[in-house]
Amino acid sequence: MLKVFKNKIIIFFLFSILIASFLFLTLTFNIFKREVIANTKKELSDITDYIEILLKEKLDIEKIHKTIKKSFNLRITLIDKEGIVFFDSEVKKENLKYLENHRLRPEVIAAVGAKDSFSIRKSPTLKLDMMYYAKIINFNGRDIILRTAIDFKEIEKRINKVRNKIIIYFLVIIVIIITTGIYLISKITYPFEKIIYASKEFAKGNFSYRIFIDFKGELKKLAQTLNSMAKNIENMLGNLHSKNIYLKMLLDNINAAICMIDETNKVISINKRFLDIFKISETEYKDFHTFCSESTIIKNIYKAREFKTLINTEIKLDLDNRFYYLTIIPVEKNIIIILYDINEIKQIELIKKELFANISHEFKTPITVIKSNIETILSNDMDKKTLKEFLLAIDKHATRLTELTKDIIELNFIESGKINLEIKEIILKEFIDKIATYFKQFINMRNIKFINDVNKDIKIFADEWVMEKVFANLFDNAIKFNKENGYIKCYTIKNEKLKIIFENSGQKIKEEDIERIFERFYKSDKSRTTASKGSGLGLAIVKHSLNLHNSHIKAENFEEGVRFIITLNG
């Protein structure tokens, strides 16, 4: 803006200088022109007087003309009172008779009338612009008119010479004035330019910019004030930026997902948890509706806006099929949306319900059998053989209750995390052979072949008691669900991590059940459980025991049966 203003000042200054110079140059030229003409008239008058003197001394007019012509290109004419020319320095003597009568020439009339006898006009004889001067003199006892003339081109040459000098002087002066003027204008506007440039930088938010002060006066004080203001704002913005960083770190690291939107649903602020839930980047959240199409959230936002009320409700997002506790807070024209992930709480509640239902179911059958058998014994007289059958049934179901209770206690103990693991070196091959001896009777009963292909040099570091639970449950599971004359095989694979493969030739697990067989009380289809019923807790114990060692297990079907893969991270 100042640059435009400065340019306007310079243009106005130059225009003013040019107009003033033109007027002054015109005036000066006219003055000098009049001066040159006046001087020429005086010269012409003086020469005419000089010729008059020479004529009175009886000198020949031809000689006089030749003498004067050496220094002054002058035309001399002698005219009688009747206007007849009897001498003209520019006309041959024999041609004088052909000249027009000069009685009516302006300078002749003026001379006869004793007036100013100068005239400038075109000569009919020479066809040139001439300046004439005429006066009456006494020549040989009679009055005649002595007329002198000079070619006006000679006067114009003098005038042009003076004009050229004047123009040169004026051009030099104008250049000096313009240069000086532009310099002074630049000098005057220089502080303003620096201040305006600084204000533009401040407007852009660049408060680190400082005005370099190399000028004096009131503008120096203004520049100092602006520098001080910029420094204070920079410090305040720095503090505010630090607080914003701390606030963002706080918001990004809390478990709740938070988003604030304005009345047009433009996002004002959003934390990382909210971005993660809706799977968007930090450049994709300008408009809330572009990434959130959850009808439950949108309806509650409109409700909170319309009634200016706090909303608290549980919702399930279609986006990730998880449960959240939704809080919507209206703040003036803005809305704060808070999502608390309660999916784990819901899962725990669901697990508790399933657990109690499963426990009730698992306990109900043996208790019912025990109770009915006891009632039968008490209400009927029976022989020893029949009594023994009833008592064996009671013992069998009591044992089942004992095993079930024991498994529940073990699983809860392992899940509690209160176990102080005693990590020590275990030679894996020997350890697996030892566990196999616990089940030797059952293996032989079903004619199952056990193959231990684990390298004898492989060692692991783990809690022996916990790992015993792992392999004991795997053996128990492999025996129960194996086929007659089947096999159990154990071997390892060593890549980045050690993998222990425990496979058997039992019936395959349905694909939809594979991911769930490690849950409490989960049992696969009836066909797998007809041979021998388990508590449904064995594989859950295996999973949580391995979790204590930061390891994990998965199951998969293969051509001959089922394979369990343990990946050790320790």
mmCIF file with all atom_site columns, N, CA, C and O in Angstrom, residues 248-249 251-259 270-285 291 294 317 319-322 324 339 341:
data_model
loop_
_atom_site.group_PDB
_atom_site.id
_atom_site.type_symbol
_atom_site.label_atom_id
_atom_site.label_alt_id
_atom_site.label_comp_id
_atom_site.label_asym_id
_atom_site.label_entity_id
_atom_site.label_seq_id
_atom_site.pdbx_PDB_ins_code
_atom_site.Cartn_x
_atom_site.Cartn_y
_atom_site.Cartn_z
_atom_site.occupancy
_atom_site.B_iso_or_equiv
_atom_site.pdbx_formal_charge
_atom_site.auth_seq_id
_atom_site.auth_comp_id
_atom_site.auth_asym_id
_atom_site.auth_atom_id
_atom_site.pdbx_PDB_model_num
ATOM 1   N N  . LYS A 1 248 ? -3.080  -31.243 24.537 1.00 0.00 ? 248 LYS A N  1
ATOM 2   C CA . LYS A 1 248 ? -3.246  -32.255 23.490 1.00 0.00 ? 248 LYS A CA 1
ATOM 3   C C  . LYS A 1 248 ? -2.660  -33.593 23.942 1.00 0.00 ? 248 LYS A C  1
ATOM 4   O O  . LYS A 1 248 ? -3.255  -34.653 23.704 1.00 0.00 ? 248 LYS A O  1
ATOM 5   N N  . MET A 1 249 ? -1.485  -33.531 24.588 1.00 0.00 ? 249 MET A N  1
ATOM 6   C CA . MET A 1 249 ? -0.882  -34.772 25.110 1.00 0.00 ? 249 MET A CA 1
ATOM 7   C C  . MET A 1 249 ? -1.813  -35.433 26.129 1.00 0.00 ? 249 MET A C  1
ATOM 8   O O  . MET A 1 249 ? -1.985  -36.649 26.135 1.00 0.00 ? 249 MET A O  1
ATOM 9   N N  . LEU A 1 251 ? -5.145  -35.005 26.354 1.00 0.00 ? 251 LEU A N  1
ATOM 10  C CA . LEU A 1 251 ? -6.329  -35.522 25.680 1.00 0.00 ? 251 LEU A CA 1
ATOM 11  C C  . LEU A 1 251 ? -6.030  -36.782 24.874 1.00 0.00 ? 251 LEU A C  1
ATOM 12  O O  . LEU A 1 251 ? -6.850  -37.693 24.800 1.00 0.00 ? 251 LEU A O  1
ATOM 13  N N  . ASP A 1 252 ? -4.831  -36.818 24.263 1.00 0.00 ? 252 ASP A N  1
ATOM 14  C CA . ASP A 1 252 ? -4.475  -37.970 23.433 1.00 0.00 ? 252 ASP A CA 1
ATOM 15  C C  . ASP A 1 252 ? -4.161  -39.211 24.258 1.00 0.00 ? 252 ASP A C  1
ATOM 16  O O  . ASP A 1 252 ? -4.185  -40.329 23.731 1.00 0.00 ? 252 ASP A O  1
ATOM 17  N N  . ASN A 1 253 ? -3.827  -39.011 25.525 1.00 0.00 ? 253 ASN A N  1
ATOM 18  C CA . ASN A 1 253 ? -3.411  -40.148 26.350 1.00 0.00 ? 253 ASN A CA 1
ATOM 19  C C  . ASN A 1 253 ? -4.462  -40.587 27.359 1.00 0.00 ? 253 ASN A C  1
ATOM 20  O O  . ASN A 1 253 ? -4.197  -41.505 28.141 1.00 0.00 ? 253 ASN A O  1
ATOM 21  N N  . ILE A 1 254 ? -5.615  -39.948 27.362 1.00 0.00 ? 254 ILE A N  1
ATOM 22  C CA . ILE A 1 254 ? -6.687  -40.444 28.212 1.00 0.00 ? 254 ILE A CA 1
ATOM 23  C C  . ILE A 1 254 ? -7.493  -41.469 27.437 1.00 0.00 ? 254 ILE A C  1
ATOM 24  O O  . ILE A 1 254 ? -7.498  -41.492 26.213 1.00 0.00 ? 254 ILE A O  1
ATOM 25  N N  . ASN A 1 255 ? -8.169  -42.321 28.155 1.00 0.00 ? 255 ASN A N  1
ATOM 26  C CA . ASN A 1 255 ? -8.871  -43.436 27.523 1.00 0.00 ? 255 ASN A CA 1
ATOM 27  C C  . ASN A 1 255 ? -10.113 -42.983 26.770 1.00 0.00 ? 255 ASN A C  1
ATOM 28  O O  . ASN A 1 255 ? -10.552 -43.644 25.835 1.00 0.00 ? 255 ASN A O  1
ATOM 29  N N  . ALA A 1 256 ? -10.677 -41.843 27.174 1.00 0.00 ? 256 ALA A N  1
ATOM 30  C CA . ALA A 1 256 ? -11.910 -41.372 26.539 1.00 0.00 ? 256 ALA A CA 1
ATOM 31  C C  . ALA A 1 256 ? -11.617 -40.744 25.184 1.00 0.00 ? 256 ALA A C  1
ATOM 32  O O  . ALA A 1 256 ? -10.581 -40.116 24.979 1.00 0.00 ? 256 ALA A O  1
ATOM 33  N N  . ALA A 1 257 ? -12.566 -40.921 24.251 1.00 0.00 ? 257 ALA A N  1
ATOM 34  C CA . ALA A 1 257 ? -12.481 -40.266 22.939 1.00 0.00 ? 257 ALA A CA 1
ATOM 35  C C  . ALA A 1 257 ? -13.281 -38.967 23.010 1.00 0.00 ? 257 ALA A C  1
ATOM 36  O O  . ALA A 1 257 ? -14.451 -38.972 23.400 1.00 0.00 ? 257 ALA A O  1
ATOM 37  N N  . ILE A 1 258 ? -12.632 -37.840 22.652 1.00 0.00 ? 258 ILE A N  1
ATOM 38  C CA . ILE A 1 258 ? -13.253 -36.523 22.818 1.00 0.00 ? 258 ILE A CA 1
ATOM 39  C C  . ILE A 1 258 ? -13.225 -35.763 21.501 1.00 0.00 ? 258 ILE A C  1
ATOM 40  O O  . ILE A 1 258 ? -12.210 -35.749 20.803 1.00 0.00 ? 258 ILE A O  1
ATOM 41  N N  . CYS A 1 259 ? -14.348 -35.114 21.192 1.00 0.00 ? 259 CYS A N  1
ATOM 42  C CA . CYS A 1 259 ? -14.437 -34.283 19.988 1.00 0.00 ? 259 CYS A CA 1
ATOM 43  C C  . CYS A 1 259 ? -15.347 -33.099 20.286 1.00 0.00 ? 259 CYS A C  1
ATOM 44  O O  . CYS A 1 259 ? -16.388 -33.256 20.931 1.00 0.00 ? 259 CYS A O  1
ATOM 45  N N  . ILE A 1 270 ? -10.197 -32.366 18.455 1.00 0.00 ? 270 ILE A N  1
ATOM 46  C CA . ILE A 1 270 ? -10.426 -33.813 18.454 1.00 0.00 ? 270 ILE A CA 1
ATOM 47  C C  . ILE A 1 270 ? -9.174  -34.490 18.985 1.00 0.00 ? 270 ILE A C  1
ATOM 48  O O  . ILE A 1 270 ? -8.061  -34.033 18.724 1.00 0.00 ? 270 ILE A O  1
ATOM 49  N N  . ASN A 1 271 ? -9.337  -35.548 19.769 1.00 0.00 ? 271 ASN A N  1
ATOM 50  C CA . ASN A 1 271 ? -8.140  -36.226 20.292 1.00 0.00 ? 271 ASN A CA 1
ATOM 51  C C  . ASN A 1 271 ? -7.858  -37.516 19.515 1.00 0.00 ? 271 ASN A C  1
ATOM 52  O O  . ASN A 1 271 ? -8.667  -37.980 18.702 1.00 0.00 ? 271 ASN A O  1
ATOM 53  N N  . LYS A 1 272 ? -6.699  -38.086 19.787 1.00 0.00 ? 272 LYS A N  1
ATOM 54  C CA . LYS A 1 272 ? -6.214  -39.236 19.019 1.00 0.00 ? 272 LYS A CA 1
ATOM 55  C C  . LYS A 1 272 ? -7.134  -40.444 19.178 1.00 0.00 ? 272 LYS A C  1
ATOM 56  O O  . LYS A 1 272 ? -7.367  -41.194 18.225 1.00 0.00 ? 272 LYS A O  1
ATOM 57  N N  . ARG A 1 273 ? -7.683  -40.618 20.373 1.00 0.00 ? 273 ARG A N  1
ATOM 58  C CA . ARG A 1 273 ? -8.562  -41.773 20.612 1.00 0.00 ? 273 ARG A CA 1
ATOM 59  C C  . ARG A 1 273 ? -9.794  -41.714 19.704 1.00 0.00 ? 273 ARG A C  1
ATOM 60  O O  . ARG A 1 273 ? -10.225 -42.731 19.162 1.00 0.00 ? 273 ARG A O  1
ATOM 61  N N  . PHE A 1 274 ? -10.338 -40.508 19.516 1.00 0.00 ? 274 PHE A N  1
ATOM 62  C CA . PHE A 1 274 ? -11.501 -40.342 18.643 1.00 0.00 ? 274 PHE A CA 1
ATOM 63  C C  . PHE A 1 274 ? -11.120 -40.665 17.196 1.00 0.00 ? 274 PHE A C  1
ATOM 64  O O  . PHE A 1 274 ? -11.872 -41.321 16.469 1.00 0.00 ? 274 PHE A O  1
ATOM 65  N N  . LEU A 1 275 ? -9.951  -40.193 16.780 1.00 0.00 ? 275 LEU A N  1
ATOM 66  C CA . LEU A 1 275 ? -9.469  -40.475 15.420 1.00 0.00 ? 275 LEU A CA 1
ATOM 67  C C  . LEU A 1 275 ? -9.296  -41.970 15.208 1.00 0.00 ? 275 LEU A C  1
ATOM 68  O O  . LEU A 1 275 ? -9.625  -42.506 14.144 1.00 0.00 ? 275 LEU A O  1
ATOM 69  N N  . ASP A 1 276 ? -8.761  -42.652 16.233 1.00 0.00 ? 276 ASP A N  1
ATOM 70  C CA . ASP A 1 276 ? -8.517  -44.097 16.114 1.00 0.00 ? 276 ASP A CA 1
ATOM 71  C C  . ASP A 1 276 ? -9.817  -44.871 15.996 1.00 0.00 ? 276 ASP A C  1
ATOM 72  O O  . ASP A 1 276 ? -9.915  -45.830 15.211 1.00 0.00 ? 276 ASP A O  1
ATOM 73  N N  . ILE A 1 277 ? -10.815 -44.476 16.773 1.00 0.00 ? 277 ILE A N  1
ATOM 74  C CA . ILE A 1 277 ? -12.101 -45.192 16.737 1.00 0.00 ? 277 ILE A CA 1
ATOM 75  C C  . ILE A 1 277 ? -12.722 -45.112 15.344 1.00 0.00 ? 277 ILE A C  1
ATOM 76  O O  . ILE A 1 277 ? -13.200 -46.111 14.801 1.00 0.00 ? 277 ILE A O  1
ATOM 77  N N  . PHE A 1 278 ? -12.679 -43.904 14.757 1.00 0.00 ? 278 PHE A N  1
ATOM 78  C CA . PHE A 1 278 ? -13.312 -43.717 13.450 1.00 0.00 ? 278 PHE A CA 1
ATOM 79  C C  . PHE A 1 278 ? -12.344 -43.923 12.285 1.00 0.00 ? 278 PHE A C  1
ATOM 80  O O  . PHE A 1 278 ? -12.681 -43.663 11.130 1.00 0.00 ? 278 PHE A O  1
ATOM 81  N N  . LYS A 1 279 ? -11.101 -44.338 12.626 1.00 0.00 ? 279 LYS A N  1
ATOM 82  C CA . LYS A 1 279 ? -10.105 -44.712 11.607 1.00 0.00 ? 279 LYS A CA 1
ATOM 83  C C  . LYS A 1 279 ? -9.891  -43.604 10.575 1.00 0.00 ? 279 LYS A C  1
ATOM 84  O O  . LYS A 1 279 ? -10.004 -43.802 9.358  1.00 0.00 ? 279 LYS A O  1
ATOM 85  N N  . ILE A 1 280 ? -9.589  -42.404 11.070 1.00 0.00 ? 280 ILE A N  1
ATOM 86  C CA . ILE A 1 280 ? -9.321  -41.268 10.188 1.00 0.00 ? 280 ILE A CA 1
ATOM 87  C C  . ILE A 1 280 ? -8.001  -40.630 10.575 1.00 0.00 ? 280 ILE A C  1
ATOM 88  O O  . ILE A 1 280 ? -7.519  -40.785 11.701 1.00 0.00 ? 280 ILE A O  1
ATOM 89  N N  . SER A 1 281 ? -7.421  -39.904 9.625  1.00 0.00 ? 281 SER A N  1
ATOM 90  C CA . SER A 1 281 ? -6.161  -39.195 9.892  1.00 0.00 ? 281 SER A CA 1
ATOM 91  C C  . SER A 1 281 ? -6.476  -37.775 10.342 1.00 0.00 ? 281 SER A C  1
ATOM 92  O O  . SER A 1 281 ? -7.618  -37.332 10.310 1.00 0.00 ? 281 SER A O  1
ATOM 93  N N  . GLU A 1 282 ? -5.432  -37.045 10.742 1.00 0.00 ? 282 GLU A N  1
ATOM 94  C CA . GLU A 1 282 ? -5.618  -35.688 11.264 1.00 0.00 ? 282 GLU A CA 1
ATOM 95  C C  . GLU A 1 282 ? -5.994  -34.687 10.187 1.00 0.00 ? 282 GLU A C  1
ATOM 96  O O  . GLU A 1 282 ? -6.287  -33.543 10.479 1.00 0.00 ? 282 GLU A O  1
ATOM 97  N N  . THR A 1 283 ? -5.970  -35.099 8.911  1.00 0.00 ? 283 THR A N  1
ATOM 98  C CA . THR A 1 283 ? -6.337  -34.182 7.814  1.00 0.00 ? 283 THR A CA 1
ATOM 99  C C  . THR A 1 283 ? -7.738  -34.458 7.279  1.00 0.00 ? 283 THR A C  1
ATOM 100 O O  . THR A 1 283 ? -8.166  -33.823 6.327  1.00 0.00 ? 283 THR A O  1
ATOM 101 N N  . GLU A 1 284 ? -8.454  -35.412 7.889  1.00 0.00 ? 284 GLU A N  1
ATOM 102 C CA . GLU A 1 284 ? -9.741  -35.834 7.334  1.00 0.00 ? 284 GLU A CA 1
ATOM 103 C C  . GLU A 1 284 ? -10.937 -35.533 8.239  1.00 0.00 ? 284 GLU A C  1
ATOM 104 O O  . GLU A 1 284 ? -12.004 -36.063 8.031  1.00 0.00 ? 284 GLU A O  1
ATOM 105 N N  . TYR A 1 285 ? -10.767 -34.674 9.229  1.00 0.00 ? 285 TYR A N  1
ATOM 106 C CA . TYR A 1 285 ? -11.843 -34.523 10.199 1.00 0.00 ? 285 TYR A CA 1
ATOM 107 C C  . TYR A 1 285 ? -12.446 -33.118 10.239 1.00 0.00 ? 285 TYR A C  1
ATOM 108 O O  . TYR A 1 285 ? -13.043 -32.723 11.224 1.00 0.00 ? 285 TYR A O  1
ATOM 109 N N  . PHE A 1 291 ? -17.049 -38.144 8.517  1.00 0.00 ? 291 PHE A N  1
ATOM 110 C CA . PHE A 1 291 ? -16.487 -39.399 9.021  1.00 0.00 ? 291 PHE A CA 1
ATOM 111 C C  . PHE A 1 291 ? -17.400 -40.111 10.022 1.00 0.00 ? 291 PHE A C  1
ATOM 112 O O  . PHE A 1 291 ? -17.188 -41.280 10.325 1.00 0.00 ? 291 PHE A O  1
ATOM 113 N N  . GLU A 1 294 ? -22.817 -42.532 12.400 1.00 0.00 ? 294 GLU A N  1
ATOM 114 C CA . GLU A 1 294 ? -23.524 -43.314 13.415 1.00 0.00 ? 294 GLU A CA 1
ATOM 115 C C  . GLU A 1 294 ? -24.807 -42.583 13.816 1.00 0.00 ? 294 GLU A C  1
ATOM 116 O O  . GLU A 1 294 ? -24.769 -41.490 14.386 1.00 0.00 ? 294 GLU A O  1
ATOM 117 N N  . LEU A 1 317 ? -21.551 -49.022 18.563 1.00 0.00 ? 317 LEU A N  1
ATOM 118 C CA . LEU A 1 317 ? -21.194 -48.476 17.262 1.00 0.00 ? 317 LEU A CA 1
ATOM 119 C C  . LEU A 1 317 ? -21.214 -49.560 16.199 1.00 0.00 ? 317 LEU A C  1
ATOM 120 O O  . LEU A 1 317 ? -20.667 -50.653 16.399 1.00 0.00 ? 317 LEU A O  1
ATOM 121 N N  . LEU A 1 319 ? -19.625 -49.203 13.549 1.00 0.00 ? 319 LEU A N  1
ATOM 122 C CA . LEU A 1 319 ? -18.286 -49.122 12.953 1.00 0.00 ? 319 LEU A CA 1
ATOM 123 C C  . LEU A 1 319 ? -17.383 -50.262 13.414 1.00 0.00 ? 319 LEU A C  1
ATOM 124 O O  . LEU A 1 319 ? -16.712 -50.901 12.604 1.00 0.00 ? 319 LEU A O  1
ATOM 125 N N  . ASP A 1 320 ? -17.327 -50.513 14.717 1.00 0.00 ? 320 ASP A N  1
ATOM 126 C CA . ASP A 1 320 ? -16.437 -51.550 15.246 1.00 0.00 ? 320 ASP A CA 1
ATOM 127 C C  . ASP A 1 320 ? -17.165 -52.587 16.093 1.00 0.00 ? 320 ASP A C  1
ATOM 128 O O  . ASP A 1 320 ? -16.546 -53.446 16.713 1.00 0.00 ? 320 ASP A O  1
ATOM 129 N N  . ASN A 1 321 ? -18.526 -52.454 16.168 1.00 0.00 ? 321 ASN A N  1
ATOM 130 C CA . ASN A 1 321 ? -19.352 -53.419 16.903 1.00 0.00 ? 321 ASN A CA 1
ATOM 131 C C  . ASN A 1 321 ? -18.948 -53.501 18.379 1.00 0.00 ? 321 ASN A C  1
ATOM 132 O O  . ASN A 1 321 ? -18.989 -54.559 18.988 1.00 0.00 ? 321 ASN A O  1
ATOM 133 N N  . ARG A 1 322 ? -18.555 -52.327 18.937 1.00 0.00 ? 322 ARG A N  1
ATOM 134 C CA . ARG A 1 322 ? -18.168 -52.263 20.346 1.00 0.00 ? 322 ARG A CA 1
ATOM 135 C C  . ARG A 1 322 ? -19.132 -51.363 21.102 1.00 0.00 ? 322 ARG A C  1
ATOM 136 O O  . ARG A 1 322 ? -19.769 -50.477 20.527 1.00 0.00 ? 322 ARG A O  1
ATOM 137 N N  . TYR A 1 324 ? -20.020 -48.428 23.867 1.00 0.00 ? 324 TYR A N  1
ATOM 138 C CA . TYR A 1 324 ? -19.447 -47.182 24.391 1.00 0.00 ? 324 TYR A CA 1
ATOM 139 C C  . TYR A 1 324 ? -20.478 -46.479 25.279 1.00 0.00 ? 324 TYR A C  1
ATOM 140 O O  . TYR A 1 324 ? -21.698 -46.621 25.081 1.00 0.00 ? 324 TYR A O  1
ATOM 141 N N  . LEU A 1 339 ? -16.759 -40.325 24.225 1.00 0.00 ? 339 LEU A N  1
ATOM 142 C CA . LEU A 1 339 ? -17.037 -41.759 24.128 1.00 0.00 ? 339 LEU A CA 1
ATOM 143 C C  . LEU A 1 339 ? -16.112 -42.520 25.060 1.00 0.00 ? 339 LEU A C  1
ATOM 144 O O  . LEU A 1 339 ? -14.879 -42.401 24.966 1.00 0.00 ? 339 LEU A O  1
ATOM 145 N N  . ASP A 1 341 ? -15.010 -46.251 26.157 1.00 0.00 ? 341 ASP A N  1
ATOM 146 C CA . ASP A 1 341 ? -15.081 -47.635 25.693 1.00 0.00 ? 341 ASP A CA 1
ATOM 147 C C  . ASP A 1 341 ? -15.427 -48.540 26.876 1.00 0.00 ? 341 ASP A C  1
ATOM 148 O O  . ASP A 1 341 ? -14.631 -48.710 27.800 1.00 0.00 ? 341 ASP A O  1
#
